[in-house]
mmCIF file of C-alpha atoms and ligand atoms in Angstrom:
data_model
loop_
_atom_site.group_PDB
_atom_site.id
_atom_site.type_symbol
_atom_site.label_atom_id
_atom_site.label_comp_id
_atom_site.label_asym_id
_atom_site.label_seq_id
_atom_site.Cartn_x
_atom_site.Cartn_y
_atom_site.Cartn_z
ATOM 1 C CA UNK R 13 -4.641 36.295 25.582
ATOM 2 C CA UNK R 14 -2.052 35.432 28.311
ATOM 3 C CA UNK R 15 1.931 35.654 27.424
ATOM 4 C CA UNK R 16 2.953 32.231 27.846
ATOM 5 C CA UNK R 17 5.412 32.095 25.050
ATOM 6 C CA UNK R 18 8.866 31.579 26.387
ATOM 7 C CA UNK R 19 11.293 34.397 25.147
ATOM 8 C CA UNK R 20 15.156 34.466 24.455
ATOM 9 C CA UNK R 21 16.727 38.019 23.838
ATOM 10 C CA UNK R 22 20.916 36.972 23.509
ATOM 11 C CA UNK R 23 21.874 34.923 20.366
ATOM 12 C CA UNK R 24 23.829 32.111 22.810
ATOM 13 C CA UNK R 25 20.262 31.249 23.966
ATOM 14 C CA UNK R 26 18.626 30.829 21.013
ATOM 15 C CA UNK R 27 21.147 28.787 19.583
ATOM 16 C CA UNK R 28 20.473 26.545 22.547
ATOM 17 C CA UNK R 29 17.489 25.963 22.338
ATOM 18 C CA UNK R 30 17.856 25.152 18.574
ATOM 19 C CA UNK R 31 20.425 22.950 19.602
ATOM 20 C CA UNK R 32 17.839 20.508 22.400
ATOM 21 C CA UNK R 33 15.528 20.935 18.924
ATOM 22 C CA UNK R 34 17.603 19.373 16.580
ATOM 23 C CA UNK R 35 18.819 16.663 19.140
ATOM 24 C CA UNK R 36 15.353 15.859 19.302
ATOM 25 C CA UNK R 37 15.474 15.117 15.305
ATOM 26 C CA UNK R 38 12.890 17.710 15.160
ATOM 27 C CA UNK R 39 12.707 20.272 11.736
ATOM 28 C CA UNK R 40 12.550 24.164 12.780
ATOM 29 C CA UNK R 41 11.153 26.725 11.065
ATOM 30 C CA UNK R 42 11.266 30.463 11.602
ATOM 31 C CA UNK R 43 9.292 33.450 10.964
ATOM 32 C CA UNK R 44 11.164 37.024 11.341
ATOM 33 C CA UNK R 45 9.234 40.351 12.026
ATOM 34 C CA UNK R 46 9.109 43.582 13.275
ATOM 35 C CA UNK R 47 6.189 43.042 15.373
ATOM 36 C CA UNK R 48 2.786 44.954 15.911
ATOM 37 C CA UNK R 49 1.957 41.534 14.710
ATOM 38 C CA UNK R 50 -1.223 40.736 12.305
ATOM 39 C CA UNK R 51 -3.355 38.327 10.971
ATOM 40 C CA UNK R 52 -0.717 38.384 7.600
ATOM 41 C CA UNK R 53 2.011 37.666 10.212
ATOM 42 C CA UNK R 54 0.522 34.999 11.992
ATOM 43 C CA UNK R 55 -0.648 33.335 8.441
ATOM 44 C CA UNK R 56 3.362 33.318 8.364
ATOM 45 C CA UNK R 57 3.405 31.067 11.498
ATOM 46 C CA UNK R 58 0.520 28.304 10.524
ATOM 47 C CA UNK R 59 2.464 28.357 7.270
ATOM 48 C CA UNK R 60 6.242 27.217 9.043
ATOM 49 C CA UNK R 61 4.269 25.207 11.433
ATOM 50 C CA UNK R 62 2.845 22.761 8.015
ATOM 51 C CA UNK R 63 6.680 22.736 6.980
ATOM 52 C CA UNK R 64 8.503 22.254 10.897
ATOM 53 C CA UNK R 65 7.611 20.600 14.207
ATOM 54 C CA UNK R 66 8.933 23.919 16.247
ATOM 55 C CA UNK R 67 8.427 27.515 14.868
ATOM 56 C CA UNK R 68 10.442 30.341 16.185
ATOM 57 C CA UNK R 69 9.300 33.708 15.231
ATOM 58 C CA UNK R 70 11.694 37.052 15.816
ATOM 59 C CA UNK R 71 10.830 40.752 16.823
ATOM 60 C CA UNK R 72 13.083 43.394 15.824
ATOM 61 C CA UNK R 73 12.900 46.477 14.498
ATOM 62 C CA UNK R 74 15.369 46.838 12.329
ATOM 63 C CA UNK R 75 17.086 50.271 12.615
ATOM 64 C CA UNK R 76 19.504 49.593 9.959
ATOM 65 C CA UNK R 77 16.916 49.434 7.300
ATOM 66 C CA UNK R 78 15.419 52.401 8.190
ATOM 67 C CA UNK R 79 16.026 55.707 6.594
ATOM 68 C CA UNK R 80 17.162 58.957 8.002
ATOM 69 C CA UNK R 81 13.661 60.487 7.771
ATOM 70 C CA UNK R 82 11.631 57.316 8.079
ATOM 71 C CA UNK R 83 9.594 56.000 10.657
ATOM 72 C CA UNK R 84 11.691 54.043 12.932
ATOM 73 C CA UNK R 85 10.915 55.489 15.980
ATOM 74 C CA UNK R 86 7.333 55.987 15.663
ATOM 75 C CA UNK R 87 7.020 52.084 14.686
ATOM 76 C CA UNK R 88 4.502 50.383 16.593
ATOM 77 C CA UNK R 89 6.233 48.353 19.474
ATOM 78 C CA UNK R 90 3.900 45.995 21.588
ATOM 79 C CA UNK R 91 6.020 43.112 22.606
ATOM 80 C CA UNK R 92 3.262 41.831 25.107
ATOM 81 C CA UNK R 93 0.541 41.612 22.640
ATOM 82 C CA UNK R 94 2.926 40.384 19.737
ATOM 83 C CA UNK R 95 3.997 36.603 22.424
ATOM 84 C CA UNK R 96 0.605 36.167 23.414
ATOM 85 C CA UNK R 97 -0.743 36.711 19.513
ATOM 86 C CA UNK R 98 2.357 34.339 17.944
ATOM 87 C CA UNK R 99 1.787 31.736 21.403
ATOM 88 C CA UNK R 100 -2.045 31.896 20.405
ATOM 89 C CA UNK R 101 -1.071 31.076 16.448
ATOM 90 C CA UNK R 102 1.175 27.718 17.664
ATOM 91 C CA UNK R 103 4.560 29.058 17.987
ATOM 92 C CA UNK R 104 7.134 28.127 20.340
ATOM 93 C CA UNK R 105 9.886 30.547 21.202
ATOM 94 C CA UNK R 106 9.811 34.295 20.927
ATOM 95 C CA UNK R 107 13.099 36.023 19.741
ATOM 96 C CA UNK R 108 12.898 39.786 20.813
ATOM 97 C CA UNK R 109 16.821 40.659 20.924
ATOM 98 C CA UNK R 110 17.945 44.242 21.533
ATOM 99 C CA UNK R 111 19.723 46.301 19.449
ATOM 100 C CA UNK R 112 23.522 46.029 21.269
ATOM 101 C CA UNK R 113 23.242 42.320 20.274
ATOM 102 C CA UNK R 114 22.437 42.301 16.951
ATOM 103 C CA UNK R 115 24.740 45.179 16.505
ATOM 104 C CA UNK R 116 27.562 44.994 19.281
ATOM 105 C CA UNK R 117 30.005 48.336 19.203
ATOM 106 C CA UNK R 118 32.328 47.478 16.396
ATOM 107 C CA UNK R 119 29.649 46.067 14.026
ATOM 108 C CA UNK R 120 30.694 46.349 10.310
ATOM 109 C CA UNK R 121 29.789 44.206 8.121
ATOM 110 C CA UNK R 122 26.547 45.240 5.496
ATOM 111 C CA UNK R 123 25.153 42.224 3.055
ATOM 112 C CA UNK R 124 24.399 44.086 -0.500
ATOM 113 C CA UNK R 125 22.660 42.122 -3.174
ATOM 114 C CA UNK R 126 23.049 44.252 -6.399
ATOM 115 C CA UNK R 127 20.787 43.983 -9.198
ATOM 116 C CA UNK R 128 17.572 42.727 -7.817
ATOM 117 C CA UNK R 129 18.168 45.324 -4.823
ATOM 118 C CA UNK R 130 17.737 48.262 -7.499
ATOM 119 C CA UNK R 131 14.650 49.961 -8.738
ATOM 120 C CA UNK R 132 11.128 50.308 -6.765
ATOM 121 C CA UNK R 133 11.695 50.295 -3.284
ATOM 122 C CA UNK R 134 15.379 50.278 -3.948
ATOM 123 C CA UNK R 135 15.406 53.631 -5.223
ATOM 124 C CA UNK R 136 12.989 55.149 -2.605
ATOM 125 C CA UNK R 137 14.580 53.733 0.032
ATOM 126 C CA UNK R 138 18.469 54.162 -0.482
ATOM 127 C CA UNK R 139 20.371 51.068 1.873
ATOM 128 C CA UNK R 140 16.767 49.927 2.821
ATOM 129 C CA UNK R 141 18.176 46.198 1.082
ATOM 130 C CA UNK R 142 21.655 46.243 2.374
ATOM 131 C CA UNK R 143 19.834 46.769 5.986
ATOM 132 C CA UNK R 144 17.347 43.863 5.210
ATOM 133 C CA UNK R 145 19.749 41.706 3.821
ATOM 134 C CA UNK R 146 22.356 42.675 6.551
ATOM 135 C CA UNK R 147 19.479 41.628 9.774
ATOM 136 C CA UNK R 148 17.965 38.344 7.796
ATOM 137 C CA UNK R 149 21.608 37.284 6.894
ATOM 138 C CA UNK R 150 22.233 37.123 10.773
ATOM 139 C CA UNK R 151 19.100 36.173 11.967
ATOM 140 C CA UNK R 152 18.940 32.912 9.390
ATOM 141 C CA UNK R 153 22.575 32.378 10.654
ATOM 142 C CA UNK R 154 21.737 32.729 14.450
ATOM 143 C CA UNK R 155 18.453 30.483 13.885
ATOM 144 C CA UNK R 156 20.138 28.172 11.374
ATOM 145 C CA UNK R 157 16.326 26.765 10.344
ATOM 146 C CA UNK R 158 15.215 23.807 7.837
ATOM 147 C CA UNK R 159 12.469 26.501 6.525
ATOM 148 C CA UNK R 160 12.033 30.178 6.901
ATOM 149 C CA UNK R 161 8.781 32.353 5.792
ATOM 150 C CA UNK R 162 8.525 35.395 4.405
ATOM 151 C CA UNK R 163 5.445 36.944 3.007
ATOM 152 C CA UNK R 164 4.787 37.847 -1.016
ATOM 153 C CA UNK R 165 3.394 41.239 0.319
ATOM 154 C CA UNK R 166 7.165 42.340 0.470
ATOM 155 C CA UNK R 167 7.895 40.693 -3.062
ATOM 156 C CA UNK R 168 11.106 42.445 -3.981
ATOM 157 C CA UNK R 169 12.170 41.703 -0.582
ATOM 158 C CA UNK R 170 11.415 38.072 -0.453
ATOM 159 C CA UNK R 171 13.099 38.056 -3.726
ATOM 160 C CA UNK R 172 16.058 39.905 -2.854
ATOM 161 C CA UNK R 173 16.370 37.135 -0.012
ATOM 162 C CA UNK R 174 15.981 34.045 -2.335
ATOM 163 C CA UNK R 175 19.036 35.737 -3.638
ATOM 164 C CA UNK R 176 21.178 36.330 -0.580
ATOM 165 C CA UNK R 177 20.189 32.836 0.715
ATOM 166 C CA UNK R 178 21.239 31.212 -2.754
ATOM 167 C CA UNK R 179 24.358 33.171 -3.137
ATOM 168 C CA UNK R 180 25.911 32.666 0.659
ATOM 169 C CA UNK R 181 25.104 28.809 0.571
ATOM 170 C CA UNK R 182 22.615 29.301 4.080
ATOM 171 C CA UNK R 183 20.877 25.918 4.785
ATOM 172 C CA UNK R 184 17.472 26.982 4.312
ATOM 173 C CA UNK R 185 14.819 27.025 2.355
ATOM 174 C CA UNK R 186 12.700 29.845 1.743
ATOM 175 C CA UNK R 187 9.457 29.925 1.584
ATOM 176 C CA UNK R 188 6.957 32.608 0.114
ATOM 177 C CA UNK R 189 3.576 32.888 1.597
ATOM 178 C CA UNK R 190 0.093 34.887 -0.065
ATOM 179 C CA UNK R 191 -0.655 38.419 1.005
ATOM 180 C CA UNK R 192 -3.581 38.624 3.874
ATOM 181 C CA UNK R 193 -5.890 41.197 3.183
ATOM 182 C CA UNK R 194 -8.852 42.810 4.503
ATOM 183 C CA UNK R 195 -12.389 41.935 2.694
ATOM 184 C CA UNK R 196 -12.003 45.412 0.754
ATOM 185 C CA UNK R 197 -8.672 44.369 -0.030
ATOM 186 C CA UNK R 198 -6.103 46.181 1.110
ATOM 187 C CA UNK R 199 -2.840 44.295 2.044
ATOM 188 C CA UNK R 200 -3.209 43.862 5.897
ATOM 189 C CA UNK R 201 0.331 45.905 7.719
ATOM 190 C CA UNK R 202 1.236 47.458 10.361
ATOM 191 C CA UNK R 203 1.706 50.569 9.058
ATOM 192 C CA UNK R 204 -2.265 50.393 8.155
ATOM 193 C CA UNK R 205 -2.413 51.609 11.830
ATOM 194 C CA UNK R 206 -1.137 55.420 10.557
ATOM 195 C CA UNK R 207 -3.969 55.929 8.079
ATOM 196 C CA UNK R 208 -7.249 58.288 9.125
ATOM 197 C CA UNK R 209 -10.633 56.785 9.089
ATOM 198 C CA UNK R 210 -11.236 59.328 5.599
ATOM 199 C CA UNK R 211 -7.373 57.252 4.134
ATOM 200 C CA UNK R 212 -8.333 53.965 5.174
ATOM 201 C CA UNK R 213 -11.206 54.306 2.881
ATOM 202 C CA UNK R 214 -8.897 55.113 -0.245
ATOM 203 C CA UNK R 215 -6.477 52.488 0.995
ATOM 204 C CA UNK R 216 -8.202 49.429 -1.072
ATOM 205 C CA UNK R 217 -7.842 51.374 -4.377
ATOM 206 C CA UNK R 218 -4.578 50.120 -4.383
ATOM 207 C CA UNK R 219 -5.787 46.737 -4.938
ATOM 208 C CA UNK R 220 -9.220 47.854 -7.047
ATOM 209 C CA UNK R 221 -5.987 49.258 -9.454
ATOM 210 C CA UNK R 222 -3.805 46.242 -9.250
ATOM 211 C CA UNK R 223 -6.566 43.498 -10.648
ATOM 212 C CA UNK R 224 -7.841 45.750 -12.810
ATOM 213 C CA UNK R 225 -4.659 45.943 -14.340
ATOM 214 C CA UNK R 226 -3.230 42.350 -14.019
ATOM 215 C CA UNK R 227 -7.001 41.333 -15.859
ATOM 216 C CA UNK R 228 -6.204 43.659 -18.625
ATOM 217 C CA UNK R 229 -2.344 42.456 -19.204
ATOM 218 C CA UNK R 230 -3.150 38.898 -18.310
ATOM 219 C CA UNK R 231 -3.045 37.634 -21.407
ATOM 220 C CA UNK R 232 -3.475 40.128 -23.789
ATOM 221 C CA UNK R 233 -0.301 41.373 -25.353
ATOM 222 C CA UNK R 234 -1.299 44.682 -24.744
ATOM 223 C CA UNK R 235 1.677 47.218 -23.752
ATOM 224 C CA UNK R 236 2.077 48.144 -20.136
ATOM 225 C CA UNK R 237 3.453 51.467 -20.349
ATOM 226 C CA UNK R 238 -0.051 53.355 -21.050
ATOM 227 C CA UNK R 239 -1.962 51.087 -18.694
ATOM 228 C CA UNK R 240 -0.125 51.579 -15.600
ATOM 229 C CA UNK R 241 0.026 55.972 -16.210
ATOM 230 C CA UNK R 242 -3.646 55.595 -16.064
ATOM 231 C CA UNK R 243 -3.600 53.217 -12.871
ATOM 232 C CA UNK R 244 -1.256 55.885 -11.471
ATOM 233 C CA UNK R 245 -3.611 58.515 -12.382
ATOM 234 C CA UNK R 246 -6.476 56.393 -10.905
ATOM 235 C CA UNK R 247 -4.746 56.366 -7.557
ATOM 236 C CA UNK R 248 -4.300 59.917 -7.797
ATOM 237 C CA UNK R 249 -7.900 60.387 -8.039
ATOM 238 C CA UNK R 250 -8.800 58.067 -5.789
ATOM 239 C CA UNK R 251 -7.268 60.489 -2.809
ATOM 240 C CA UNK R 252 -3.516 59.269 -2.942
ATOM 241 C CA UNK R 253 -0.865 61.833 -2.463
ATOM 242 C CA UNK R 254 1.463 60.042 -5.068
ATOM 243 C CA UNK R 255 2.519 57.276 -6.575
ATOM 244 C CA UNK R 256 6.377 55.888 -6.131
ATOM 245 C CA UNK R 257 5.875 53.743 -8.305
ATOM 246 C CA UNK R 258 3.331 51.323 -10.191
ATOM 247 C CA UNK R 259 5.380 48.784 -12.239
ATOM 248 C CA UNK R 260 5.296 45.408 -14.423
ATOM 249 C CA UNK R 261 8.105 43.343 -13.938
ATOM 250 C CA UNK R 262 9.784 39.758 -13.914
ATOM 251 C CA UNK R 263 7.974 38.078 -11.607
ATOM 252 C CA UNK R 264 11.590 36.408 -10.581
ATOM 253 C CA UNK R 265 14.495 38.366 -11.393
ATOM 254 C CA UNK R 266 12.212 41.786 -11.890
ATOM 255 C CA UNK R 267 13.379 42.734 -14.685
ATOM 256 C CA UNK R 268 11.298 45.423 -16.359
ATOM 257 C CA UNK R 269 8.515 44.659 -18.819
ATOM 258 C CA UNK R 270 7.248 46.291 -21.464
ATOM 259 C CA UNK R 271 4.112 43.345 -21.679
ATOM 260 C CA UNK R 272 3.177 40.221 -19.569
ATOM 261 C CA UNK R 273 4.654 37.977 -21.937
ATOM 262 C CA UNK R 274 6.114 35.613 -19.147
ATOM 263 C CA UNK R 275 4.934 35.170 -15.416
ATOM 264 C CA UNK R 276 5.320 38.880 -14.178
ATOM 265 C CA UNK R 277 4.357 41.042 -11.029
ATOM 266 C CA UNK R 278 2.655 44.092 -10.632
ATOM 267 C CA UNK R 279 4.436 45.938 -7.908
ATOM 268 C CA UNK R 280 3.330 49.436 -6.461
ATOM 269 C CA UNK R 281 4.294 51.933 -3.742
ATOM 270 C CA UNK R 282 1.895 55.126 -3.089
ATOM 271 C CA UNK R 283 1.584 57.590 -0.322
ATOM 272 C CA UNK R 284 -1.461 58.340 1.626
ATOM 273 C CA UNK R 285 -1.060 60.695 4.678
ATOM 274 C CA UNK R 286 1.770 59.524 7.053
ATOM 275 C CA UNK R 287 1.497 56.324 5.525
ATOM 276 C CA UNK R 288 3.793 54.660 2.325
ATOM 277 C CA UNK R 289 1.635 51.823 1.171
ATOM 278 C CA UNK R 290 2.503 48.611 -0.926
ATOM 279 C CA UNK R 291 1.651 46.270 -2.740
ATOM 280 C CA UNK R 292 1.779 43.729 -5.953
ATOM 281 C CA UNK R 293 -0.264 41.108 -8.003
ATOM 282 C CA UNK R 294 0.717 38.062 -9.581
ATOM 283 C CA UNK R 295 -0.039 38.753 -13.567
HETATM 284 P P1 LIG M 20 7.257 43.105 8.816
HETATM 285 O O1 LIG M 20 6.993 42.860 10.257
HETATM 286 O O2 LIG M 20 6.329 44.093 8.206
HETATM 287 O O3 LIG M 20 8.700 43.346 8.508
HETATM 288 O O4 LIG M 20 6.882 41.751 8.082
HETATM 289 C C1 LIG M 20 7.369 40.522 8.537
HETATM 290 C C2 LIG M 20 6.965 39.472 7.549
HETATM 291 O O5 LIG M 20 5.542 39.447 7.434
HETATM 292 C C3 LIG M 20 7.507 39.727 6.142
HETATM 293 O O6 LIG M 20 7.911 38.498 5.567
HETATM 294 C C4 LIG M 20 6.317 40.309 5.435
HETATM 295 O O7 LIG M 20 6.334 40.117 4.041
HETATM 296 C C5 LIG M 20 5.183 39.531 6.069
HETATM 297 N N1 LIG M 20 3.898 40.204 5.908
HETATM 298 C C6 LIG M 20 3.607 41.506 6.189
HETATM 299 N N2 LIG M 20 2.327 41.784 5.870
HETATM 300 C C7 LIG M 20 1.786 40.638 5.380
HETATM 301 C C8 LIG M 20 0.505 40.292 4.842
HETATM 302 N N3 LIG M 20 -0.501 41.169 4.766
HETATM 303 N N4 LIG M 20 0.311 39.015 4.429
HETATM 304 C C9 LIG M 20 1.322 38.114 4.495
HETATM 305 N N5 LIG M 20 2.548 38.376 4.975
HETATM 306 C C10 LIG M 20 2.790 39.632 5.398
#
């Protein structure tokens, strides 16, 4: 696939281009990622082109919401392949900008959204939020779209957004799309790319565990606390090297629940190798 899809890296030509857009009386949505794009991704894309005549989708790997001894450096960067994947799925602009100019020398401002920031990944990953909320913060400002898409694969994270987007008054209306998965699946990502042929068999356990689980709540009345130790221990003996976490919870303000008594998620976050996999159901 050739690389036809025209690029801005500086904020001033972005804005623009956004600007010819919106002369035009044409709606614009946006899709941000870090790249090594995939089919999930690009699902993204189709999605904001139903909702908005131009799509822009961003690259940029985020250092902020990275930990000290977390993978930013070995992240999977493939800019080429990433514009001629997101030209091939409809978009229309790349935005790829470099670190200096989403974080010029003097840069101190962090976006923290308590509450629904806290617990699961939250915990694991101390500041991993404030960084998210920090980069989609600016990137929704820089963009300034009618729609942007974020995927239900990262549900606390699309959920700590809804809140940020509410809370600041930004113009935009966000939009959740389904998880893409493999046919065994597991939740198609690009950190999928660090598992062994021998882990990327035990991957899809995490999902055999999640319906099993959200078919057994669903419904029932029965308490959660005893079903999801033995989902935990299931993942265990499936081959996983632990378990962050394997929760029931609000499905909006994820809250913790004791039984799926309301529309709730199943959220979970287990290690496998090099790889920190997750994932969550709708219950
Ligand atoms: P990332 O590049 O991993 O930061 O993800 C960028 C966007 O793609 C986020 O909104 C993710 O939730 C979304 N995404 C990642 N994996 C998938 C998937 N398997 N299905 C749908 N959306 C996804």
């Amino acid at each position: 696939m050739t690389n036809c899809l025209p690029t801005v890296r500086s904020v001033a030509d972005l804005r623009a281009q956004v600007r010819v857009w919106r002369q035009d009386g044409l709606r614009v949505g946006f899709v941000p990622t870090m790249g090594a794009l995939h089919r999930g991704h690009l699902s993204l894309v189709e999605t904001a082109l139903t909702q908005a005549d131009r799509v822009i989708a961003s690259v940029f790997v985020n250092p902020s919401q990275f930990g000290p001894n977390e993978d930013f450096s070995a992240y999977p960067r493939q800019e080429t392949a990433d514009a001629g994947l997101l030209g091939g799925a409809g978009a229309h602009l790349l935005f790829a900008p470099t670190v200096p100019e989403m974080y010029p020398p003097g840069f101190a401002t962090t976006v923290t959204v308590t509450g629904i920031s806290s617990g699961l990944c939250g915990d694991i990953r101390p500041g991993h939020f404030a960084g998210v909320a920090t980069v989609v913060t600016k990137l929704l400002l820089q963009a300034l779209p009618d729609v942007a898409v974020f995927g239900e694969k990262d549900y606390q994270q699309l959920q700590v957004i809804r809140r940020l987007v509410r809370d600041l008054d930004i113009p935009v209306e966000v939009i959740g799309a389904p998880t893409v998965r493999e046919p065994d699946g597991l939740a198609l990502s690009s950190r999928n790319a660090y598992l062994s042929p021998e882990q990327r068999a035990i991957a899809p356990a995490i999902y055999r565990v999640l319906t099993g689980l959200a078919e057994r709540l669903r419904g029932s009345g029965a308490a959660a606390a005893p079903l999801l130790a033995a989902g935990a221990e299931d993942l265990l003996r499936a081959g996983f090297a632990s378990v962050d976490y394997l929760e029931l919870r609000d499905a909006e303000d994820l809250a913790p629940l004791a039984q799926a008594d309301r529309p709730a998620r199943l959220l979970v976050a287990a290690r496998l190798g090099k790889a920190r996999l997750i994932d969550n159901l709708g219950v």
